[in-house]
Amino acid sequence: MKTLVAFLLGTALVALPSTLFAQEKGGVINVATIGEPPTLDPMSSTADLVGIVTQHIFETLYTFDKSWNVTPLLAESLPEVSDDGKTYTIKLRTGIKFHDNSDMTSEDVVASLNRWMKIASRGKQVAGFIDKITAADPATVTITLKQPYAPLTSLLAFNNSAAIIIPAEKQDEPMKEFIGTGPYMLKERKADQYIQLVRFDGYKSPEGDSNGYGGARHQYLDEIRFVPVPDPNTRVEAAISGQYDYVDSIPVESYDKLKDSTASQPVMLKPFGYPVFVFNTKEGVAGNVEVRKAIRQALSMEDMLAAAFGSKDFYALDGAIYPKSFSWSTDAGVEGAYNVADPEGAAAAAKKAGYNGEPIRILTSRQYEFHYKMAQVAAEYLKLAGFTVDMQVVDWATLTQRRTDPKLWDIYITHSPFLPEPALIGSLSTSSPGWWDTPARKAAVDAFTSEVDPKKRVALWADVQKAVYADAPFMKIGDFNAVSAKSVKLEGVDPAPWPYFWNASIKK
């Protein structure tokens, strides 16, 4: 499956990898994250934080190279696809060991993919298209589809709600033992203190040069420690002082301060992705599509972006889900529905829709400070439109838990990198929090995912975006650039939306 992405994430995965230079082996790095991950089972969560940590422990059959093409990881090669597009034959790499030193076989892959389809939101997205998954021999897996499904390999490659491969006999729900095939294995987790990963000596790296998330995965480091640092200002000061080797998610207004630091340097992804307000379409006041549209009508996306990111160096006003640098970019459905900033008109629309003063429960977190700033601006516009606003500010782990219960919220605020395959967008799945499930969604999304011709898929994606604007399951706020920081002593870490630390080393 070839992706249609015409650009690379900023200069992210384009630069020559630092691993071209000689690197030292040994040492420990400390990585400051935005908080404590809600789980270490990447199948059961779509939180980016979970993927960032667990991609070092667990691996998938495929991953993405620096050009966002699907590339083999635990698979030996890309799948052989039958002429009718319904049968995928996947050859596995041999000699792969799990962290308990057992050998990976097709039996483990079949069991893992079945678990993925049962508990992962993206696995559930695929499940309806799959007839059966079988082990043809110890090193071959066959996936038989009911109909062609173009995004399959991209979904198998994604590290978010990930189709990780774990031992067939360790498929507990919830996961009890964190046994993967990755270059690092879990040694210790102390809640709210650190997650300690150590080198797995039995690791078998893919061959070839390092290439984005694909290719060789070197184990230069002895140990990686992920440390939760929920307060964004604390993360900034820690980066400036060099307290951590890598600091994730720095408020963009700290970019200049970081440039002046002698201990760390800023890392910017441009453009990174988009903030998004997700509606609960299943229950509560936001279950009414006309109320959702009235809320959208009230809001100034421009003011929210300005409050969140300050300088236009860090954001762009854009209602299209993909920016112009993507072949997926389309204006379908956007006109008249984005950045309307009309509280008075929204008040009339809400009244006509039957809104009667019920609280709009907005779920957000200060661990991503830009989420909170956008929520503050949105609340003021909604109040001007006559809405009652109940702002619920919680830590990120709590937010990811609460959003799974449709009784607890009406809007939650999150963000997403621009993904190489639109079908990876979580909100398109009926099982993702928000639970968008209408005839318009089904018609547009099913047509898009069942088409394999790349040119036809671009046109069909425009229909999906039209349906998003017509049903308002979520609101894109705009485009933004992401800033992190890394120590001047840290080598081999190339900018990426989910930073990874195989290939990283410490300059001696």
Short mmCIF file of C-alpha atoms in Angstrom, two decimals:
data_model
loop_
_atom_site.label_atom_id
_atom_site.label_comp_id
_atom_site.label_asym_id
_atom_site.label_seq_id
_atom_site.Cartn_x
_atom_site.Cartn_y
_atom_site.Cartn_z
CA MET A 1 0.00 0.00 0.00
CA LYS A 2 1.50 3.28 -1.08
CA THR A 3 0.60 6.37 0.89
CA LEU A 4 -0.44 9.49 -0.93
CA VAL A 5 1.41 11.84 1.34
CA ALA A 6 3.32 14.33 -0.76
CA PHE A 7 5.23 15.92 2.05
CA LEU A 8 7.26 14.92 5.03
CA LEU A 9 6.39 16.25 8.46
CA GLY A 10 8.25 19.52 8.29
CA THR A 11 11.92 18.78 8.19
CA ALA A 12 11.07 16.03 10.64
CA LEU A 13 12.04 12.78 9.06
CA VAL A 14 13.86 14.36 6.14
CA ALA A 15 17.15 15.32 7.71
CA LEU A 16 20.05 12.95 7.41
CA PRO A 17 19.78 10.65 10.41
CA SER A 18 22.26 11.40 13.15
CA THR A 19 23.06 7.70 13.24
CA LEU A 20 25.27 8.18 10.17
CA PHE A 21 27.92 9.39 12.59
CA ALA A 22 29.86 7.18 14.98
CA GLN A 23 28.00 6.87 18.25
CA GLU A 24 29.01 5.77 21.70
CA LYS A 25 27.42 2.79 23.39
CA GLY A 26 26.22 2.92 26.97
CA GLY A 27 24.61 5.40 29.30
CA VAL A 28 21.17 6.36 30.56
CA ILE A 29 18.85 9.08 29.29
CA ASN A 30 15.93 10.73 31.08
CA VAL A 31 12.95 11.79 29.00
CA ALA A 32 10.45 14.27 30.48
CA THR A 33 6.90 13.52 29.33
CA ILE A 34 3.66 15.44 29.85
CA GLY A 35 2.48 13.01 32.50
CA GLU A 36 1.86 9.46 33.55
CA PRO A 37 0.54 7.21 30.75
CA PRO A 38 -2.84 5.70 31.64
CA THR A 39 -1.64 2.25 30.57
CA LEU A 40 1.34 0.46 29.03
CA ASP A 41 -0.93 -1.60 26.79
CA PRO A 42 -0.82 0.26 23.47
CA MET A 43 -3.76 -1.69 22.07
CA SER A 44 -6.09 -0.25 24.68
CA SER A 45 -5.29 3.45 24.30
CA THR A 46 -5.08 6.08 21.58
CA ALA A 47 -3.08 8.45 23.81
CA ASP A 48 0.12 9.60 22.07
CA LEU A 49 1.96 9.36 25.39
CA VAL A 50 1.25 5.62 25.53
CA GLY A 51 2.61 5.15 22.01
CA ILE A 52 5.74 7.20 22.70
CA VAL A 53 6.74 4.99 25.63
CA THR A 54 5.53 1.58 24.47
CA GLN A 55 6.96 1.68 20.93
CA HIS A 56 10.30 0.86 22.57
CA ILE A 57 8.85 -2.26 24.24
CA PHE A 58 6.44 -3.62 21.63
CA GLU A 59 6.57 -3.85 17.86
CA THR A 60 4.07 -4.15 15.03
CA LEU A 61 4.24 -6.08 11.76
CA TYR A 62 4.87 -2.85 9.86
CA THR A 63 5.86 0.74 10.60
CA PHE A 64 6.48 3.98 8.63
CA ASP A 65 9.68 5.13 6.95
CA LYS A 66 10.82 8.77 6.76
CA SER A 67 8.57 9.36 3.72
CA TRP A 68 5.56 7.90 5.57
CA ASN A 69 5.44 4.80 3.41
CA VAL A 70 4.57 1.53 5.14
CA THR A 71 7.71 -0.55 5.68
CA PRO A 72 8.29 -3.98 7.29
CA LEU A 73 9.15 -4.31 10.99
CA LEU A 74 8.28 -7.78 12.32
CA ALA A 75 7.14 -8.78 8.86
CA GLU A 76 9.80 -9.81 6.37
CA SER A 77 8.32 -7.78 3.53
CA LEU A 78 5.18 -5.95 2.50
CA PRO A 79 2.20 -8.29 2.18
CA GLU A 80 1.41 -10.19 -0.99
CA VAL A 81 -2.11 -9.06 -1.95
CA SER A 82 -4.37 -11.19 -4.15
CA ASP A 83 -5.76 -9.75 -7.38
CA ASP A 84 -9.20 -9.26 -5.82
CA GLY A 85 -7.67 -7.34 -2.89
CA LYS A 86 -9.14 -9.71 -0.31
CA THR A 87 -6.19 -11.90 0.73
CA TYR A 88 -3.03 -10.59 2.40
CA THR A 89 -0.18 -13.05 2.83
CA ILE A 90 2.38 -11.83 5.37
CA LYS A 91 5.78 -13.46 5.71
CA LEU A 92 7.34 -13.00 9.16
CA ARG A 93 10.96 -12.38 10.01
CA THR A 94 12.48 -15.42 11.71
CA GLY A 95 14.68 -15.54 14.78
CA ILE A 96 12.61 -12.87 16.58
CA LYS A 97 12.48 -13.36 20.35
CA PHE A 98 10.15 -11.96 22.96
CA HIS A 99 11.54 -10.46 26.15
CA ASP A 100 10.90 -13.79 27.92
CA ASN A 101 13.24 -15.36 25.30
CA SER A 102 10.47 -17.33 23.63
CA ASP A 103 10.39 -17.37 19.81
CA MET A 104 7.81 -15.34 17.88
CA THR A 105 5.73 -17.41 15.44
CA SER A 106 2.60 -16.96 13.37
CA GLU A 107 0.58 -18.34 16.31
CA ASP A 108 1.53 -15.27 18.35
CA VAL A 109 0.65 -12.96 15.47
CA VAL A 110 -2.80 -14.51 14.95
CA ALA A 111 -3.61 -14.35 18.67
CA SER A 112 -2.37 -10.75 18.92
CA LEU A 113 -4.33 -9.52 15.90
CA ASN A 114 -7.49 -11.16 17.25
CA ARG A 115 -6.94 -9.40 20.57
CA TRP A 116 -6.36 -6.13 18.70
CA MET A 117 -9.66 -6.45 16.84
CA LYS A 118 -11.43 -7.12 20.12
CA ILE A 119 -10.06 -4.36 22.37
CA ALA A 120 -8.37 -1.67 20.25
CA SER A 121 -10.47 1.12 18.71
CA ARG A 122 -8.52 0.85 15.47
CA GLY A 123 -8.69 -2.93 15.59
CA LYS A 124 -12.47 -2.70 15.92
CA GLN A 125 -12.40 -0.38 12.92
CA VAL A 126 -10.80 -3.19 10.89
CA ALA A 127 -12.72 -6.12 12.38
CA GLY A 128 -15.85 -5.67 10.30
CA PHE A 129 -13.84 -6.07 7.11
CA ILE A 130 -11.96 -9.23 8.16
CA ASP A 131 -13.27 -12.71 7.47
CA LYS A 132 -10.45 -14.63 9.19
CA ILE A 133 -6.80 -14.55 10.21
CA THR A 134 -4.91 -17.82 10.00
CA ALA A 135 -1.39 -19.20 10.41
CA ALA A 136 -0.42 -20.81 7.10
CA ASP A 137 2.88 -22.01 8.61
CA PRO A 138 5.07 -20.91 11.54
CA ALA A 139 6.39 -17.93 9.55
CA THR A 140 3.34 -16.99 7.45
CA VAL A 141 0.05 -15.31 8.36
CA THR A 142 -2.92 -14.96 6.02
CA ILE A 143 -5.55 -12.25 6.48
CA THR A 144 -8.73 -12.83 4.47
CA LEU A 145 -11.04 -9.84 3.98
CA LYS A 146 -14.74 -9.72 3.19
CA GLN A 147 -14.07 -6.84 0.79
CA PRO A 148 -11.02 -4.78 -0.21
CA TYR A 149 -9.86 -2.45 2.58
CA ALA A 150 -7.16 -0.01 1.48
CA PRO A 151 -5.98 1.24 4.92
CA LEU A 152 -5.19 -2.23 6.32
CA THR A 153 -1.38 -2.08 6.18
CA SER A 154 -1.34 1.51 7.50
CA LEU A 155 -3.46 0.45 10.47
CA LEU A 156 -1.16 -2.52 11.10
CA ALA A 157 1.79 -0.07 11.05
CA PHE A 158 0.38 2.59 13.38
CA ASN A 159 1.76 2.79 16.94
CA ASN A 160 -1.47 4.29 18.32
CA SER A 161 -4.12 1.78 19.41
CA ALA A 162 -1.42 -0.42 18.00
CA ALA A 163 -1.51 -3.93 16.56
CA ILE A 164 1.45 -5.03 18.68
CA ILE A 165 2.60 -8.64 18.66
CA ILE A 166 2.79 -10.33 22.06
CA PRO A 167 3.09 -14.01 23.07
CA ALA A 168 -0.01 -16.11 22.35
CA GLU A 169 -0.14 -17.29 25.97
CA LYS A 170 0.04 -13.74 27.36
CA GLN A 171 -3.11 -12.21 25.89
CA ASP A 172 -4.69 -11.12 29.18
CA GLU A 173 -7.27 -8.33 29.22
CA PRO A 174 -6.12 -6.10 30.79
CA MET A 175 -2.48 -6.88 30.08
CA LYS A 176 -0.65 -8.37 33.09
CA GLU A 177 2.86 -8.90 31.67
CA PHE A 178 4.49 -6.38 29.35
CA ILE A 179 6.40 -8.76 27.08
CA GLY A 180 7.25 -7.49 23.62
CA THR A 181 9.90 -7.89 20.93
CA GLY A 182 11.26 -4.32 21.08
CA PRO A 183 14.83 -3.12 21.58
CA TYR A 184 14.12 -2.19 25.20
CA MET A 185 12.14 -4.01 27.85
CA LEU A 186 10.31 -2.86 30.95
CA LYS A 187 12.35 -3.21 34.14
CA GLU A 188 10.39 -1.07 36.59
CA ARG A 189 7.47 1.32 36.72
CA LYS A 190 6.99 3.60 39.71
CA ALA A 191 3.73 5.47 39.32
CA ASP A 192 4.23 9.24 38.96
CA GLN A 193 8.02 8.78 39.24
CA TYR A 194 9.42 6.95 36.22
CA ILE A 195 9.15 4.12 33.73
CA GLN A 196 12.51 2.36 33.43
CA LEU A 197 13.39 0.53 30.21
CA VAL A 198 16.59 -1.45 29.76
CA ARG A 199 18.30 -2.91 26.70
CA PHE A 200 16.97 -6.29 25.53
CA ASP A 201 20.06 -8.29 24.66
CA GLY A 202 18.08 -10.79 22.58
CA TYR A 203 16.79 -8.12 20.21
CA LYS A 204 17.01 -8.74 16.47
CA SER A 205 16.96 -5.47 14.55
CA PRO A 206 15.53 -5.09 11.06
CA GLU A 207 18.23 -4.85 8.42
CA GLY A 208 19.13 -1.82 6.35
CA ASP A 209 19.85 1.78 7.26
CA SER A 210 17.66 3.53 9.82
CA ASN A 211 14.79 5.14 7.94
CA GLY A 212 12.20 7.02 9.98
CA TYR A 213 10.60 4.46 12.27
CA GLY A 214 11.84 1.71 9.93
CA GLY A 215 15.18 0.11 9.19
CA ALA A 216 17.87 -0.62 11.78
CA ARG A 217 17.08 0.02 15.43
CA HIS A 218 20.36 0.42 17.31
CA GLN A 219 20.60 -0.12 21.05
CA TYR A 220 23.31 2.33 22.01
CA LEU A 221 21.73 3.24 25.35
CA ASP A 222 21.76 0.96 28.36
CA GLU A 223 18.59 2.48 29.75
CA ILE A 224 15.78 4.92 28.95
CA ARG A 225 13.77 6.52 31.75
CA PHE A 226 10.47 8.27 31.03
CA VAL A 227 9.69 10.75 33.81
CA PRO A 228 6.27 12.42 34.13
CA VAL A 229 6.55 16.22 34.41
CA PRO A 230 2.94 17.44 34.15
CA ASP A 231 3.55 21.16 34.60
CA PRO A 232 4.57 22.78 31.27
CA ASN A 233 6.55 25.58 32.94
CA THR A 234 8.53 23.01 34.91
CA ARG A 235 9.31 21.21 31.64
CA VAL A 236 10.57 24.46 30.14
CA GLU A 237 12.86 25.24 33.06
CA ALA A 238 14.09 21.63 33.13
CA ALA A 239 14.95 21.87 29.43
CA ILE A 240 16.79 25.17 29.82
CA SER A 241 18.82 23.84 32.74
CA GLY A 242 19.57 20.52 31.04
CA GLN A 243 17.91 18.47 33.79
CA TYR A 244 16.53 16.02 31.19
CA ASP A 245 18.03 14.71 27.98
CA TYR A 246 14.77 15.16 26.09
CA VAL A 247 11.69 17.18 27.04
CA ASP A 248 8.44 16.58 25.19
CA SER A 249 5.77 19.19 24.42
CA ILE A 250 7.23 22.60 25.27
CA PRO A 251 4.90 25.64 25.12
CA VAL A 252 5.80 27.43 21.89
CA GLU A 253 6.26 30.79 23.60
CA SER A 254 9.38 29.30 25.24
CA TYR A 255 11.08 28.70 21.88
CA ASP A 256 13.35 31.77 22.11
CA LYS A 257 14.35 30.99 25.70
CA LEU A 258 15.34 27.51 24.59
CA LYS A 259 17.44 28.86 21.72
CA ASP A 260 19.50 30.78 24.28
CA SER A 261 20.12 27.72 26.46
CA THR A 262 23.60 26.23 26.49
CA ALA A 263 22.30 22.88 27.79
CA SER A 264 19.45 22.13 25.37
CA GLN A 265 18.19 23.08 21.96
CA PRO A 266 14.64 23.35 20.61
CA VAL A 267 13.23 20.73 18.26
CA MET A 268 10.37 21.93 16.05
CA LEU A 269 8.04 19.95 13.82
CA LYS A 270 6.42 22.21 11.21
CA PRO A 271 3.57 21.66 10.62
CA PHE A 272 2.96 19.08 13.31
CA GLY A 273 -0.79 18.63 13.41
CA TYR A 274 -4.04 20.13 14.56
CA PRO A 275 -5.89 20.76 17.83
CA VAL A 276 -9.39 19.30 17.78
CA PHE A 277 -12.57 19.54 19.86
CA VAL A 278 -14.32 16.15 19.83
CA PHE A 279 -18.07 16.01 20.48
CA ASN A 280 -19.92 13.26 22.34
CA THR A 281 -22.43 12.38 19.62
CA LYS A 282 -23.80 9.44 21.59
CA GLU A 283 -25.36 11.00 24.70
CA GLY A 284 -26.14 14.34 26.27
CA VAL A 285 -26.69 17.76 24.79
CA ALA A 286 -24.01 17.30 22.07
CA GLY A 287 -25.94 14.29 20.77
CA ASN A 288 -28.04 16.84 18.85
CA VAL A 289 -26.24 17.66 15.59
CA GLU A 290 -27.85 21.12 15.41
CA VAL A 291 -26.52 21.96 18.88
CA ARG A 292 -23.05 20.84 17.76
CA LYS A 293 -23.29 23.12 14.74
CA ALA A 294 -24.45 26.00 16.93
CA ILE A 295 -21.43 25.52 19.18
CA ARG A 296 -19.15 25.53 16.13
CA GLN A 297 -20.89 28.65 14.80
CA ALA A 298 -20.18 30.50 18.04
CA LEU A 299 -16.43 29.92 18.06
CA SER A 300 -13.51 31.94 16.75
CA MET A 301 -10.84 29.43 15.77
CA GLU A 302 -8.54 32.38 15.08
CA ASP A 303 -8.79 33.69 18.64
CA MET A 304 -8.32 30.21 20.10
CA LEU A 305 -5.15 29.66 18.05
CA ALA A 306 -3.78 33.08 18.95
CA ALA A 307 -4.36 32.43 22.65
CA ALA A 308 -2.79 28.98 22.45
CA PHE A 309 0.26 29.70 20.29
CA GLY A 310 0.80 33.48 20.24
CA SER A 311 2.88 34.12 17.15
CA LYS A 312 1.71 33.05 13.69
CA ASP A 313 5.13 31.43 13.39
CA PHE A 314 3.53 28.56 15.30
CA TYR A 315 0.02 28.26 13.87
CA ALA A 316 -2.11 28.68 10.74
CA LEU A 317 -5.84 29.23 10.34
CA ASP A 318 -7.05 26.31 8.20
CA GLY A 319 -10.37 24.44 8.22
CA ALA A 320 -9.25 21.68 5.85
CA ILE A 321 -8.32 18.58 7.85
CA TYR A 322 -5.07 18.28 5.87
CA PRO A 323 -2.98 21.35 4.92
CA LYS A 324 -2.01 22.28 1.38
CA SER A 325 1.24 20.31 1.50
CA PHE A 326 -0.74 17.04 1.56
CA SER A 327 -2.35 15.47 -1.46
CA TRP A 328 -5.34 14.82 0.83
CA SER A 329 -5.96 18.58 1.18
CA THR A 330 -9.47 19.70 0.19
CA ASP A 331 -11.78 22.60 1.03
CA ALA A 332 -14.88 20.39 0.77
CA GLY A 333 -17.47 21.37 3.38
CA VAL A 334 -15.35 24.11 4.96
CA GLU A 335 -16.93 27.28 3.58
CA GLY A 336 -19.35 28.91 5.98
CA ALA A 337 -18.70 26.33 8.71
CA TYR A 338 -15.22 27.22 9.98
CA ASN A 339 -14.11 30.18 12.09
CA VAL A 340 -17.58 31.74 11.93
CA ALA A 341 -17.27 33.53 15.31
CA ASP A 342 -20.97 34.42 15.45
CA PRO A 343 -22.22 34.06 19.06
CA GLU A 344 -25.46 35.92 18.30
CA GLY A 345 -26.36 33.69 15.36
CA ALA A 346 -25.28 30.63 17.37
CA ALA A 347 -27.65 31.61 20.18
CA ALA A 348 -30.58 31.69 17.75
CA ALA A 349 -29.51 28.37 16.19
CA ALA A 350 -29.15 26.71 19.60
CA LYS A 351 -32.60 27.89 20.68
CA LYS A 352 -34.11 26.57 17.44
CA ALA A 353 -32.35 23.23 18.07
CA GLY A 354 -34.04 22.94 21.48
CA TYR A 355 -31.08 23.89 23.66
CA ASN A 356 -32.39 24.83 27.09
CA GLY A 357 -29.41 25.89 29.18
CA GLU A 358 -27.95 22.44 29.84
CA PRO A 359 -24.25 22.57 30.86
CA ILE A 360 -21.75 21.98 28.05
CA ARG A 361 -19.14 19.85 29.84
CA ILE A 362 -15.71 20.59 28.34
CA LEU A 363 -13.03 18.11 29.34
CA THR A 364 -9.47 19.42 29.10
CA SER A 365 -6.02 19.27 30.70
CA ARG A 366 -3.27 21.76 31.54
CA GLN A 367 -0.55 19.24 30.80
CA TYR A 368 -0.99 20.36 27.21
CA GLU A 369 -1.20 24.06 28.04
CA PHE A 370 -2.49 25.00 24.57
CA HIS A 371 -5.53 22.74 25.11
CA TYR A 372 -6.42 24.69 28.24
CA LYS A 373 -5.92 28.11 26.63
CA MET A 374 -8.18 27.17 23.74
CA ALA A 375 -10.80 25.92 26.18
CA GLN A 376 -10.75 29.25 28.03
CA VAL A 377 -11.40 31.22 24.84
CA ALA A 378 -14.06 28.77 23.67
CA ALA A 379 -15.86 29.05 27.01
CA GLU A 380 -16.13 32.84 26.68
CA TYR A 381 -17.55 32.64 23.15
CA LEU A 382 -20.02 29.95 24.22
CA LYS A 383 -21.18 32.08 27.15
CA LEU A 384 -21.76 34.98 24.76
CA ALA A 385 -23.96 32.61 22.75
CA GLY A 386 -26.01 31.75 25.82
CA PHE A 387 -24.51 28.35 26.52
CA THR A 388 -23.87 27.21 30.08
CA VAL A 389 -20.26 26.01 30.30
CA ASP A 390 -18.89 23.45 32.77
CA MET A 391 -15.11 23.42 32.34
CA GLN A 392 -13.54 20.27 33.78
CA VAL A 393 -9.75 20.53 34.06
CA VAL A 394 -8.11 17.18 34.87
CA ASP A 395 -4.77 15.47 34.35
CA TRP A 396 -4.26 13.82 30.97
CA ALA A 397 -4.50 10.25 32.25
CA THR A 398 -7.87 11.03 33.85
CA LEU A 399 -9.09 12.69 30.66
CA THR A 400 -8.24 9.63 28.57
CA GLN A 401 -10.18 7.48 31.04
CA ARG A 402 -13.21 9.77 31.33
CA ARG A 403 -13.62 10.20 27.60
CA THR A 404 -14.43 6.48 27.31
CA ASP A 405 -17.66 7.04 29.32
CA PRO A 406 -20.32 8.89 27.28
CA LYS A 407 -22.14 9.95 30.45
CA LEU A 408 -19.28 12.15 31.66
CA TRP A 409 -18.62 14.76 28.95
CA ASP A 410 -19.87 16.70 25.94
CA ILE A 411 -16.61 17.98 24.41
CA TYR A 412 -13.05 16.85 25.02
CA ILE A 413 -9.98 18.64 23.69
CA THR A 414 -7.09 16.81 22.09
CA HIS A 415 -4.74 17.10 19.13
CA SER A 416 -3.36 14.89 16.40
CA PRO A 417 -0.33 14.86 14.15
CA PHE A 418 -1.14 14.87 10.44
CA LEU A 419 -1.39 11.17 9.72
CA PRO A 420 -0.19 9.54 6.49
CA GLU A 421 -3.49 7.72 5.93
CA PRO A 422 -6.78 9.50 6.79
CA ALA A 423 -8.38 6.24 7.92
CA LEU A 424 -5.97 6.41 10.89
CA ILE A 425 -7.90 9.41 12.25
CA GLY A 426 -9.47 8.00 15.39
CA SER A 427 -12.74 9.96 15.22
CA LEU A 428 -13.66 8.24 11.95
CA SER A 429 -14.11 5.01 13.89
CA THR A 430 -17.52 4.40 15.47
CA SER A 431 -15.80 2.89 18.53
CA SER A 432 -13.60 5.92 19.21
CA PRO A 433 -14.73 8.29 22.02
CA GLY A 434 -17.21 10.56 20.28
CA TRP A 435 -18.91 7.52 18.70
CA TRP A 436 -19.76 9.15 15.37
CA ASP A 437 -22.11 6.68 13.71
CA THR A 438 -24.49 8.05 11.09
CA PRO A 439 -25.58 6.87 7.63
CA ALA A 440 -23.57 9.76 6.12
CA ARG A 441 -20.42 8.63 7.95
CA LYS A 442 -20.89 5.01 6.91
CA ALA A 443 -21.48 5.84 3.25
CA ALA A 444 -18.52 8.21 2.97
CA VAL A 445 -15.99 6.29 5.08
CA ASP A 446 -16.86 2.85 3.67
CA ALA A 447 -16.52 4.11 0.10
CA PHE A 448 -13.18 5.70 0.94
CA THR A 449 -11.68 2.70 2.73
CA SER A 450 -12.85 0.10 0.19
CA GLU A 451 -11.36 1.96 -2.79
CA VAL A 452 -7.78 0.97 -3.64
CA ASP A 453 -7.11 3.35 -6.55
CA PRO A 454 -5.03 6.25 -5.11
CA LYS A 455 -6.50 8.96 -7.35
CA LYS A 456 -10.08 7.89 -6.64
CA ARG A 457 -9.32 7.81 -2.92
CA VAL A 458 -8.35 11.50 -2.97
CA ALA A 459 -11.79 12.43 -4.35
CA LEU A 460 -13.53 10.10 -1.90
CA TRP A 461 -11.66 11.70 1.00
CA ALA A 462 -13.30 15.01 0.03
CA ASP A 463 -16.66 13.29 0.58
CA VAL A 464 -15.54 12.18 4.04
CA GLN A 465 -14.54 15.74 4.96
CA LYS A 466 -17.93 16.98 3.71
CA ALA A 467 -19.61 14.46 6.02
CA VAL A 468 -17.44 15.66 8.93
CA TYR A 469 -18.63 19.22 8.42
CA ALA A 470 -22.26 18.13 7.86
CA ASP A 471 -22.44 15.95 11.00
CA ALA A 472 -19.95 17.94 13.15
CA PRO A 473 -18.56 14.98 15.14
CA PHE A 474 -15.43 17.06 15.80
CA MET A 475 -14.03 20.51 15.04
CA LYS A 476 -10.57 21.12 13.69
CA ILE A 477 -9.22 24.36 15.18
CA GLY A 478 -6.24 24.94 12.87
CA ASP A 479 -2.67 23.84 12.11
CA PHE A 480 0.14 24.11 14.63
CA ASN A 481 3.84 23.46 15.04
CA ALA A 482 5.12 21.41 17.97
CA VAL A 483 8.19 22.23 20.05
CA SER A 484 10.27 19.86 22.18
CA ALA A 485 13.83 20.13 23.53
CA LYS A 486 16.86 17.88 23.53
CA SER A 487 20.19 18.02 25.30
CA VAL A 488 23.17 19.16 23.27
CA LYS A 489 24.80 15.88 24.38
CA LEU A 490 22.04 13.71 22.90
CA GLU A 491 22.71 12.32 19.44
CA GLY A 492 20.71 10.16 17.06
CA VAL A 493 17.28 11.62 17.86
CA ASP A 494 15.64 12.95 14.72
CA PRO A 495 12.45 15.05 15.02
CA ALA A 496 9.36 12.87 14.88
CA PRO A 497 5.73 13.18 16.04
CA TRP A 498 6.23 10.27 18.45
CA PRO A 499 9.88 10.67 19.51
CA TYR A 500 11.86 7.43 19.67
CA PHE A 501 15.17 6.70 21.35
CA TRP A 502 16.52 3.56 19.73
CA ASN A 503 19.43 4.97 17.71
CA ALA A 504 19.99 7.59 20.44
CA SER A 505 23.32 7.94 22.21
CA ILE A 506 25.09 10.26 24.60
CA LYS A 507 28.03 12.28 23.39
CA LYS A 508 30.97 11.45 25.66
#
